[in-house]
Structures are given as C-alpha cells and as structure tokens.
mmCIF file of C-alpha atoms and ligand atoms in Angstrom:
data_model
loop_
_atom_site.group_PDB
_atom_site.id
_atom_site.type_symbol
_atom_site.label_atom_id
_atom_site.label_comp_id
_atom_site.label_asym_id
_atom_site.label_seq_id
_atom_site.Cartn_x
_atom_site.Cartn_y
_atom_site.Cartn_z
ATOM 1 C CA MET A 36 52.897 -62.692 -260.703
ATOM 2 C CA SER A 37 51.469 -61.857 -264.272
ATOM 3 C CA SER A 38 50.732 -58.519 -265.241
ATOM 4 C CA SER A 39 49.839 -56.586 -268.539
ATOM 5 C CA SER A 40 50.669 -52.865 -269.236
ATOM 6 C CA SER A 41 48.177 -50.972 -270.080
ATOM 7 C CA SER A 42 47.605 -48.356 -273.179
ATOM 8 C CA SER A 43 45.652 -44.989 -273.177
ATOM 9 C CA SER A 44 43.002 -44.860 -271.079
ATOM 10 C CA SER A 45 42.801 -48.818 -270.313
ATOM 11 C CA THR A 46 43.217 -51.107 -267.228
ATOM 12 C CA THR A 47 46.104 -52.379 -266.428
ATOM 13 C CA THR A 48 45.378 -55.897 -264.488
ATOM 14 C CA THR A 49 47.902 -57.672 -262.178
ATOM 15 C CA THR A 50 47.253 -60.593 -259.969
ATOM 16 C CA THR A 51 47.957 -60.842 -256.245
ATOM 17 C CA THR A 52 50.803 -62.421 -254.945
ATOM 18 C CA THR A 53 52.192 -62.734 -251.727
ATOM 19 C CA THR A 54 55.737 -61.698 -251.449
ATOM 20 C CA THR A 55 57.914 -64.975 -250.357
ATOM 21 C CA THR A 56 61.726 -63.633 -251.547
ATOM 22 C CA ASN A 57 63.291 -60.485 -252.037
ATOM 23 C CA VAL A 58 61.051 -56.893 -252.390
ATOM 24 C CA LYS A 59 61.112 -56.495 -256.257
ATOM 25 C CA ILE A 60 61.031 -53.508 -258.631
ATOM 26 C CA GLN A 61 59.962 -53.270 -262.246
ATOM 27 C CA ASN A 62 62.665 -51.253 -264.114
ATOM 28 C CA GLU A 63 64.750 -52.808 -266.419
ATOM 29 C CA TYR A 64 66.829 -49.258 -266.737
ATOM 30 C CA LEU A 65 68.340 -49.760 -263.007
ATOM 31 C CA LYS A 66 71.306 -51.549 -263.139
ATOM 32 C CA ASN A 67 72.768 -52.708 -260.371
ATOM 33 C CA ASP A 68 76.329 -51.628 -261.134
ATOM 34 C CA GLU A 69 75.235 -47.708 -261.088
ATOM 35 C CA THR A 70 75.083 -46.080 -258.182
ATOM 36 C CA ASP A 71 70.667 -45.149 -257.625
ATOM 37 C CA TYR A 72 70.457 -41.902 -255.914
ATOM 38 C CA LEU A 73 67.457 -42.592 -253.204
ATOM 39 C CA TYR A 74 67.486 -38.696 -253.482
ATOM 40 C CA HIS A 75 64.728 -37.718 -250.798
ATOM 41 C CA LEU A 76 65.829 -40.301 -248.291
ATOM 42 C CA GLY A 77 69.199 -39.077 -248.462
ATOM 43 C CA LEU A 78 70.589 -42.693 -249.257
ATOM 44 C CA ASP A 79 72.127 -44.318 -251.663
ATOM 45 C CA SER A 80 72.717 -47.655 -253.448
ATOM 46 C CA SER A 81 76.693 -47.601 -252.971
ATOM 47 C CA MET A 82 75.929 -47.556 -249.562
ATOM 48 C CA ASP A 83 76.095 -50.890 -247.558
ATOM 49 C CA LEU A 84 72.267 -51.041 -247.691
ATOM 50 C CA LYS A 85 72.292 -54.880 -246.919
ATOM 51 C CA SER A 86 73.772 -54.604 -243.027
ATOM 52 C CA MET A 87 71.131 -51.522 -242.180
ATOM 53 C CA PHE A 88 68.179 -53.084 -243.947
ATOM 54 C CA SER A 89 68.280 -56.325 -244.864
ATOM 55 C CA ASP A 90 66.475 -57.969 -242.014
ATOM 56 C CA VAL A 91 63.255 -55.457 -242.845
ATOM 57 C CA ARG A 92 59.807 -56.682 -242.345
ATOM 58 C CA PHE A 93 57.631 -54.277 -242.090
ATOM 59 C CA VAL A 94 57.529 -50.355 -243.443
ATOM 60 C CA CYS A 95 55.065 -48.545 -241.084
ATOM 61 C CA MET A 96 54.060 -45.524 -242.656
ATOM 62 C CA GLY A 97 51.842 -42.163 -241.614
ATOM 63 C CA GLY A 98 51.730 -38.604 -242.493
ATOM 64 C CA SER A 99 53.545 -36.655 -240.240
ATOM 65 C CA ALA A 100 57.224 -36.797 -239.164
ATOM 66 C CA SER A 101 55.725 -36.753 -235.552
ATOM 67 C CA ARG A 102 53.556 -39.889 -235.923
ATOM 68 C CA ALA A 103 56.792 -41.493 -237.518
ATOM 69 C CA LEU A 104 58.665 -40.700 -234.292
ATOM 70 C CA LYS A 105 55.454 -41.835 -231.700
ATOM 71 C CA ILE A 106 55.249 -45.041 -233.816
ATOM 72 C CA ALA A 107 59.093 -45.771 -233.604
ATOM 73 C CA GLN A 108 58.964 -44.708 -229.877
ATOM 74 C CA ARG A 109 56.117 -47.083 -229.381
ATOM 75 C CA LEU A 110 57.894 -50.200 -231.265
ATOM 76 C CA CYS A 111 60.773 -49.887 -229.216
ATOM 77 C CA LYS A 112 58.798 -50.406 -225.807
ATOM 78 C CA GLU A 113 56.473 -52.555 -227.300
ATOM 79 C CA LEU A 114 57.887 -55.117 -229.821
ATOM 80 C CA ASN A 115 57.477 -58.827 -228.375
ATOM 81 C CA VAL A 116 61.135 -59.133 -230.325
ATOM 82 C CA PHE A 117 62.997 -56.590 -227.431
ATOM 83 C CA GLU A 118 61.422 -58.282 -224.166
ATOM 84 C CA GLY A 119 63.857 -59.013 -221.990
ATOM 85 C CA LEU A 120 66.269 -56.535 -223.163
ATOM 86 C CA PRO A 121 68.274 -55.319 -220.092
ATOM 87 C CA ALA A 122 68.591 -52.183 -221.361
ATOM 88 C CA GLY A 123 66.224 -49.467 -223.110
ATOM 89 C CA LEU A 124 66.174 -48.476 -226.560
ATOM 90 C CA ASP A 125 65.796 -44.992 -228.278
ATOM 91 C CA VAL A 126 65.417 -43.815 -231.975
ATOM 92 C CA ALA A 127 67.535 -41.869 -234.583
ATOM 93 C CA THR A 128 66.766 -40.518 -237.806
ATOM 94 C CA ILE A 129 68.143 -42.509 -241.077
ATOM 95 C CA GLY A 130 69.267 -40.391 -244.122
ATOM 96 C CA LYS A 131 68.053 -36.692 -244.852
ATOM 97 C CA THR A 132 64.900 -35.466 -242.884
ATOM 98 C CA GLU A 133 63.917 -32.162 -245.235
ATOM 99 C CA ARG A 134 61.087 -34.453 -246.624
ATOM 100 C CA TYR A 135 60.504 -37.869 -245.004
ATOM 101 C CA SER A 136 61.676 -38.882 -241.300
ATOM 102 C CA MET A 137 62.815 -42.490 -240.860
ATOM 103 C CA TYR A 138 63.556 -44.730 -238.223
ATOM 104 C CA LYS A 139 64.757 -48.418 -237.776
ATOM 105 C CA VAL A 140 63.308 -50.139 -234.813
ATOM 106 C CA GLY A 141 64.513 -54.153 -235.318
ATOM 107 C CA PRO A 142 62.935 -55.703 -238.257
ATOM 108 C CA VAL A 143 60.287 -52.835 -238.389
ATOM 109 C CA VAL A 144 60.399 -49.214 -240.340
ATOM 110 C CA SER A 145 58.921 -46.194 -239.694
ATOM 111 C CA VAL A 146 58.554 -43.087 -242.227
ATOM 112 C CA ASN A 147 56.307 -40.174 -242.913
ATOM 113 C CA HIS A 148 55.155 -39.822 -246.139
ATOM 114 C CA GLY A 149 53.626 -36.139 -245.644
ATOM 115 C CA MET A 150 50.469 -35.516 -247.096
ATOM 116 C CA GLY A 151 48.677 -36.885 -250.395
ATOM 117 C CA MET A 152 49.556 -39.091 -253.110
ATOM 118 C CA PRO A 153 52.323 -37.085 -254.689
ATOM 119 C CA SER A 154 53.886 -37.090 -251.805
ATOM 120 C CA LEU A 155 53.578 -40.932 -250.836
ATOM 121 C CA SER A 156 54.606 -41.663 -254.402
ATOM 122 C CA ILE A 157 58.286 -40.186 -253.963
ATOM 123 C CA LEU A 158 58.564 -42.270 -250.576
ATOM 124 C CA LEU A 159 56.732 -45.575 -251.938
ATOM 125 C CA HIS A 160 59.669 -45.660 -255.112
ATOM 126 C CA GLU A 161 62.655 -44.611 -253.024
ATOM 127 C CA THR A 162 61.492 -47.001 -249.747
ATOM 128 C CA THR A 163 61.004 -49.866 -252.339
ATOM 129 C CA LYS A 164 64.327 -49.696 -254.386
ATOM 130 C CA LEU A 165 66.011 -49.388 -250.895
ATOM 131 C CA LEU A 166 64.558 -52.692 -249.651
ATOM 132 C CA HIS A 167 65.279 -54.270 -252.936
ATOM 133 C CA TYR A 168 68.961 -53.106 -252.602
ATOM 134 C CA ALA A 169 69.035 -54.257 -249.311
ATOM 135 C CA GLY A 170 67.898 -57.658 -249.883
ATOM 136 C CA ALA A 171 64.928 -57.304 -247.649
ATOM 137 C CA LYS A 172 62.369 -60.339 -247.595
ATOM 138 C CA ASP A 173 58.931 -61.052 -247.026
ATOM 139 C CA VAL A 174 58.072 -57.171 -246.700
ATOM 140 C CA MET A 175 54.745 -55.727 -245.633
ATOM 141 C CA PHE A 176 53.703 -52.100 -245.930
ATOM 142 C CA ILE A 177 51.390 -50.691 -243.547
ATOM 143 C CA ARG A 178 50.173 -47.396 -243.697
ATOM 144 C CA VAL A 179 48.207 -46.483 -240.425
ATOM 145 C CA GLY A 180 46.661 -42.750 -240.835
ATOM 146 C CA THR A 181 43.399 -40.620 -240.236
ATOM 147 C CA SER A 182 40.502 -40.048 -242.114
ATOM 148 C CA GLY A 183 36.854 -38.614 -242.646
ATOM 149 C CA GLY A 184 34.822 -41.379 -241.575
ATOM 150 C CA ILE A 185 31.231 -41.440 -243.781
ATOM 151 C CA GLY A 186 28.534 -42.912 -241.126
ATOM 152 C CA ILE A 187 31.121 -44.289 -238.493
ATOM 153 C CA GLU A 188 32.061 -41.890 -235.902
ATOM 154 C CA GLY A 189 35.303 -40.355 -235.035
ATOM 155 C CA GLY A 190 38.052 -42.761 -233.278
ATOM 156 C CA THR A 191 36.515 -45.773 -235.179
ATOM 157 C CA VAL A 192 39.425 -47.714 -237.259
ATOM 158 C CA LEU A 193 38.688 -48.866 -240.970
ATOM 159 C CA LEU A 194 40.724 -51.674 -242.612
ATOM 160 C CA THR A 195 40.051 -50.782 -245.983
ATOM 161 C CA THR A 196 39.178 -53.586 -248.197
ATOM 162 C CA ALA A 197 39.263 -51.732 -251.591
ATOM 163 C CA ALA A 198 40.364 -48.012 -252.576
ATOM 164 C CA LEU A 199 38.261 -45.907 -255.009
ATOM 165 C CA ASN A 200 39.332 -42.862 -257.558
ATOM 166 C CA GLY A 201 37.818 -39.768 -257.934
ATOM 167 C CA GLU A 202 35.742 -41.260 -260.485
ATOM 168 C CA LEU A 203 34.692 -43.876 -257.795
ATOM 169 C CA ASP A 204 36.042 -47.065 -259.237
ATOM 170 C CA GLU A 205 38.553 -49.373 -257.389
ATOM 171 C CA LEU A 206 41.099 -48.002 -259.750
ATOM 172 C CA PHE A 207 44.046 -45.686 -258.827
ATOM 173 C CA THR A 208 44.917 -43.417 -261.542
ATOM 174 C CA LEU A 209 47.959 -41.643 -262.741
ATOM 175 C CA TYR A 210 48.828 -39.935 -266.032
ATOM 176 C CA VAL A 211 51.997 -41.155 -267.650
ATOM 177 C CA LEU A 212 53.586 -39.736 -270.728
ATOM 178 C CA GLY A 213 50.809 -37.830 -271.865
ATOM 179 C CA GLU A 214 48.096 -40.993 -271.213
ATOM 180 C CA LYS A 215 45.880 -42.202 -268.618
ATOM 181 C CA ARG A 216 46.602 -45.415 -266.794
ATOM 182 C CA GLN A 217 44.477 -47.035 -264.218
ATOM 183 C CA TRP A 218 45.620 -50.277 -261.674
ATOM 184 C CA PRO A 219 43.453 -51.953 -259.145
ATOM 185 C CA ALA A 220 43.235 -50.766 -255.775
ATOM 186 C CA THR A 221 42.235 -53.627 -253.611
ATOM 187 C CA ILE A 222 43.592 -55.094 -250.423
ATOM 188 C CA ASP A 223 44.079 -58.561 -249.892
ATOM 189 C CA ALA A 224 41.238 -59.860 -248.167
ATOM 190 C CA ASP A 225 43.131 -62.151 -246.058
ATOM 191 C CA VAL A 226 45.293 -59.296 -244.733
ATOM 192 C CA VAL A 227 42.246 -57.642 -243.523
ATOM 193 C CA GLU A 228 40.727 -60.602 -242.195
ATOM 194 C CA GLU A 229 44.276 -61.160 -240.029
ATOM 195 C CA ILE A 230 44.541 -57.601 -238.639
ATOM 196 C CA ARG A 231 40.335 -57.678 -237.768
ATOM 197 C CA GLN A 232 40.865 -60.637 -235.992
ATOM 198 C CA VAL A 233 44.185 -59.257 -234.221
ATOM 199 C CA ALA A 234 42.414 -56.132 -233.201
ATOM 200 C CA ARG A 235 39.383 -57.758 -231.861
ATOM 201 C CA ALA A 236 41.525 -60.120 -229.622
ATOM 202 C CA GLN A 237 44.242 -57.248 -228.183
ATOM 203 C CA CYS A 238 42.474 -54.175 -228.839
ATOM 204 C CA PRO A 239 38.659 -54.772 -227.950
ATOM 205 C CA SER A 240 38.018 -51.237 -226.689
ATOM 206 C CA VAL A 241 38.487 -50.061 -230.091
ATOM 207 C CA LYS A 242 35.464 -50.250 -232.488
ATOM 208 C CA VAL A 243 37.022 -51.354 -235.852
ATOM 209 C CA VAL A 244 35.075 -51.696 -239.355
ATOM 210 C CA THR A 245 36.222 -52.853 -242.628
ATOM 211 C CA GLY A 246 35.162 -51.330 -245.996
ATOM 212 C CA LYS A 247 36.042 -49.213 -248.714
ATOM 213 C CA THR A 248 38.097 -46.059 -248.831
ATOM 214 C CA LEU A 249 37.922 -43.207 -251.427
ATOM 215 C CA GLY A 250 41.555 -41.580 -252.012
ATOM 216 C CA THR A 251 41.517 -37.727 -252.945
ATOM 217 C CA ASP A 252 44.091 -35.503 -254.215
ATOM 218 C CA CYS A 253 42.298 -32.713 -252.152
ATOM 219 C CA PHE A 254 40.576 -32.212 -248.640
ATOM 220 C CA TYR A 255 38.314 -29.861 -249.557
ATOM 221 C CA GLU A 256 36.476 -29.615 -252.767
ATOM 222 C CA GLY A 257 38.029 -33.096 -253.710
ATOM 223 C CA GLN A 258 36.096 -34.569 -250.597
ATOM 224 C CA GLY A 259 33.000 -32.325 -250.781
ATOM 225 C CA ARG A 260 33.831 -30.418 -247.721
ATOM 226 C CA LEU A 261 31.550 -27.107 -247.699
ATOM 227 C CA ASP A 262 34.135 -24.976 -245.461
ATOM 228 C CA GLY A 263 37.349 -24.509 -248.277
ATOM 229 C CA ALA A 264 37.995 -21.440 -249.519
ATOM 230 C CA ILE A 265 36.249 -22.406 -252.431
ATOM 231 C CA CYS A 266 33.074 -24.108 -252.639
ATOM 232 C CA GLU A 267 31.115 -24.084 -256.300
ATOM 233 C CA TYR A 268 28.332 -26.777 -255.241
ATOM 234 C CA THR A 269 25.659 -26.943 -252.343
ATOM 235 C CA GLU A 270 25.059 -28.455 -249.396
ATOM 236 C CA HIS A 271 22.289 -30.435 -251.114
ATOM 237 C CA ASP A 272 25.232 -31.779 -253.765
ATOM 238 C CA LYS A 273 27.516 -32.539 -251.152
ATOM 239 C CA PHE A 274 25.036 -34.701 -249.070
ATOM 240 C CA ALA A 275 24.315 -36.512 -252.317
ATOM 241 C CA PHE A 276 27.911 -37.111 -252.903
ATOM 242 C CA LEU A 277 28.217 -38.892 -249.110
ATOM 243 C CA LYS A 278 25.264 -40.789 -249.828
ATOM 244 C CA ARG A 279 26.246 -42.249 -253.260
ATOM 245 C CA LEU A 280 29.835 -42.963 -251.619
ATOM 246 C CA HIS A 281 27.954 -44.709 -248.272
ATOM 247 C CA ALA A 282 25.854 -46.980 -250.920
ATOM 248 C CA LEU A 283 29.102 -48.095 -252.755
ATOM 249 C CA GLY A 284 30.317 -49.469 -249.587
ATOM 250 C CA VAL A 285 32.663 -46.544 -248.598
ATOM 251 C CA CYS A 286 33.139 -45.867 -245.049
ATOM 252 C CA ASN A 287 35.948 -43.077 -245.168
ATOM 253 C CA ILE A 288 37.671 -40.689 -247.214
ATOM 254 C CA GLU A 289 41.434 -39.927 -246.975
ATOM 255 C CA MET A 290 44.729 -38.972 -249.886
ATOM 256 C CA GLU A 291 46.766 -41.460 -250.253
ATOM 257 C CA ALA A 292 44.518 -45.048 -250.045
ATOM 258 C CA SER A 293 44.090 -45.824 -254.228
ATOM 259 C CA LEU A 294 47.995 -45.269 -255.098
ATOM 260 C CA PHE A 295 49.370 -47.306 -251.551
ATOM 261 C CA ALA A 296 46.792 -49.934 -252.717
ATOM 262 C CA ALA A 297 47.858 -49.834 -256.193
ATOM 263 C CA PHE A 298 51.413 -49.514 -256.010
ATOM 264 C CA THR A 299 51.913 -52.284 -253.330
ATOM 265 C CA ARG A 300 49.590 -54.720 -255.665
ATOM 266 C CA ARG A 301 52.153 -53.997 -258.845
ATOM 267 C CA LEU A 302 54.781 -55.205 -257.114
ATOM 268 C CA GLY A 303 53.393 -58.137 -255.216
ATOM 269 C CA ILE A 304 53.732 -56.560 -251.726
ATOM 270 C CA ARG A 305 51.934 -57.247 -248.876
ATOM 271 C CA ALA A 306 50.185 -54.135 -247.461
ATOM 272 C CA ALA A 307 47.175 -53.121 -244.968
ATOM 273 C CA LEU A 308 45.397 -49.806 -244.610
ATOM 274 C CA ILE A 309 44.536 -49.268 -241.334
ATOM 275 C CA ASN A 310 42.679 -45.502 -240.796
ATOM 276 C CA VAL A 311 41.227 -44.038 -237.804
ATOM 277 C CA ALA A 312 38.300 -41.888 -238.615
ATOM 278 C CA LEU A 313 38.369 -37.824 -236.955
ATOM 279 C CA LEU A 314 34.753 -37.537 -237.643
ATOM 280 C CA ASN A 315 31.508 -38.318 -239.374
ATOM 281 C CA ARG A 316 31.211 -36.377 -242.323
ATOM 282 C CA LEU A 317 27.480 -36.850 -242.562
ATOM 283 C CA HIS A 318 27.575 -34.889 -239.185
ATOM 284 C CA GLY A 319 29.931 -31.842 -240.301
ATOM 285 C CA ASP A 320 33.198 -30.956 -242.343
ATOM 286 C CA GLN A 321 35.176 -29.521 -239.345
ATOM 287 C CA VAL A 322 37.526 -31.579 -237.247
ATOM 288 C CA THR A 323 36.737 -30.290 -233.574
ATOM 289 C CA SER A 324 37.501 -33.214 -231.607
ATOM 290 C CA THR A 325 39.965 -32.168 -228.730
ATOM 291 C CA SER A 326 43.913 -32.895 -229.116
ATOM 292 C CA ALA A 327 43.708 -35.550 -226.587
ATOM 293 C CA GLN A 328 40.729 -37.141 -228.443
ATOM 294 C CA LEU A 329 42.397 -36.953 -231.354
ATOM 295 C CA SER A 330 46.087 -38.722 -229.840
ATOM 296 C CA GLN A 331 43.845 -41.273 -228.781
ATOM 297 C CA PHE A 332 42.344 -41.982 -232.241
ATOM 298 C CA THR A 333 45.542 -42.231 -233.549
ATOM 299 C CA ASP A 334 47.139 -43.869 -230.389
ATOM 300 C CA ASP A 335 44.160 -46.854 -230.973
ATOM 301 C CA ALA A 336 45.089 -47.368 -234.681
ATOM 302 C CA ILE A 337 48.861 -47.699 -234.125
ATOM 303 C CA SER A 338 48.078 -49.937 -231.564
ATOM 304 C CA ILE A 339 45.829 -52.203 -233.584
ATOM 305 C CA MET A 340 49.264 -52.093 -236.069
ATOM 306 C CA ILE A 341 51.685 -52.982 -233.292
ATOM 307 C CA ALA A 342 49.881 -55.963 -232.542
ATOM 308 C CA TYR A 343 49.398 -57.187 -235.786
ATOM 309 C CA ILE A 344 53.362 -57.028 -236.190
ATOM 310 C CA ASN A 345 53.999 -58.854 -233.282
ATOM 311 C CA SER A 346 51.468 -61.241 -233.789
ATOM 312 C CA LYS A 347 53.088 -62.049 -237.406
ATOM 313 C CA LEU A 348 56.793 -61.865 -235.901
ATOM 314 C CA THR A 349 55.928 -64.252 -232.907
ATOM 315 C CA ASN A 350 54.217 -66.552 -235.364
ATOM 316 C CA GLN A 351 56.776 -66.607 -237.967
ATOM 317 C CA GLY A 352 60.266 -65.772 -236.367
HETATM 318 N N1 LIG B 531 42.090 -36.556 -243.422
HETATM 319 C C1 LIG B 531 41.490 -36.557 -244.657
HETATM 320 O O1 LIG B 531 41.587 -36.811 -245.914
HETATM 321 N N2 LIG B 531 40.136 -36.434 -244.567
HETATM 322 C C2 LIG B 531 39.467 -35.945 -243.164
HETATM 323 O O2 LIG B 531 38.095 -35.780 -243.355
HETATM 324 C C3 LIG B 531 40.097 -36.390 -242.370
HETATM 325 C C4 LIG B 531 41.407 -36.939 -242.392
#
C-alpha cells in the first residue's frame, strides 16, 4: 500500500490493497513494549489478546447494542462453521459495555458503534489496534445499518460503492491539528459485486441495489429534513438537494459511511457497507413503518451479511 500524507485542505491519496497479512496500524508512536489501553473497549494490549482474537476474520458493526446482540445470536445459529455441533452456543459481552457491546462468535466479532462518525471513529481505532495486537489476519469490516433511501423504498438494501461528505465529494473530511484533511471514501468494487451475487442467490426475496451513500453528521438538518426542531430552508430547497443527490447516484443517507469507507481504505482493510433503507426520503421525512416491518428490514440486511460471511468462510476455510 502506498500513501501520501496531506497538508491543509489537500486530498490524501491511498491505493487499495486487500489485506493478506496482519491488521495494520500506521502509528510509530505505539510501541509494542508499552501497554496500550483500549479504554472504550475495556481491554488493553497487556492482555492475552492473541488467544482471544487471533482467529477473527470478520468484524460486524451496527449502530445499537441490541443489534450487536441480535447479530451475535444469529451468528451462533447460522454460521456454517458450527453446523453439526452437539450443543448450542450462547453469547456474552467482552470487555466493558458502557459505550460499546462486543461479542465474539467463532471467527466473527459483532460490536455496536453508536450513532454517527465520532462514535464510530473511536470504535474503529480501538478495534483495529485490538486486532493488530492479536495478530488477526485477513480481517474484513462490515457495517450493517439503516438509512434513509433516495428513490428506493423502505426495505431495500443498498450496497454502498462510494460515500460522499457534506460537500458531496467522494471523500471523508476530518479536521486534524487545525487543518482540513480528506481521504477517498470508496468501497472496493469487487467486494460490492461479491455481496450482490451472494444476496441474489441466497436472499432472493430481498431487493438489493448498489449506489452511493451520503454520510452526514446530523439526522435532521444535515439530511435536509423538514421535521427537526430547527429548519432554516424551504421544502423546495430540500427537494432540490435530494434531487441533486439522486443525480449524483446517491441512493441513501446515513451517518457513518464516509468515515467507515475512508478509514478501512487507509489501512487496507477489506470493507463493506450494507444499509437498509427505512423510508424513501422523496416521499417524506418521518419513519412510519411498524416495528415489525423495521425489524424485518434489519433482519434482511443481516441475512445478506451472514450469507456473505458463510460464503467466504466456506470458500477460504
Ligand atoms: N438513518 C439515517 O441516518 N437517516 C435516515 O433517514 C434513516 C436512518
């Protein structure tokens, strides 16, 4: 992997590679002989992380703690690697749970990241260091989440090809040491195609599309909603914005995609974004589906993720 560091307002370019060895970190200040406290996870590098996590191949991330638990419980039942086990499996959290709830089911970690990029950022940094210290190899990160569709109906699953920032560029923007830094926020096209094919074959009743995702820092004004406590634009402005997004190939809006895509790309970690739409924002702003429908929407996105993980574990051993 090659990369060049950016200066103020510039774009850092990083080529994509598939991880074939240990999970990498890019920080010369982290010395192997000093304990690194992964504070929000309640773990540290002096623990025997190798015996706990060296076999991890997938990290599944979703917003809420209940989704992380649901994914872990489904993995216990549905992962091919457990077929034929004489007894069932149960899950328990690892580390502390004030902020994030982490489970490990065979070679798969399920953990929630909270809402939005600041919360996701902490989890990405600490989970990546955890897997680096553990010596885990060929790890893939998958976010399975919810979103507001643009021109796609509630229940449609979108496989993200690229994530846009607030300026509608396919970049993730972060202010570092008082300077604006930006990195490409695209997802490996081969990964998107692999998941699309698995979904088509194994979850034929779920509508799956590919397209771009807008990652915002705000559910209301940042996503052009008219139903926040403050709204300083008109309905006309809102629809002009949504139509502009649609014309750019954006099919949904959520609050994590650009960071997730850029962070994993910078470290050469295989990654996928599987987001189900809760509603079509061209028809309204409020999420009005029943809780049973919303639960089915999320279950469908999780089914695709587990089918994909099973296909990779079966093919690669
Ligand atoms: N999550 C979002 O960020 N926006 C939506 O409209 C729905 C889910």
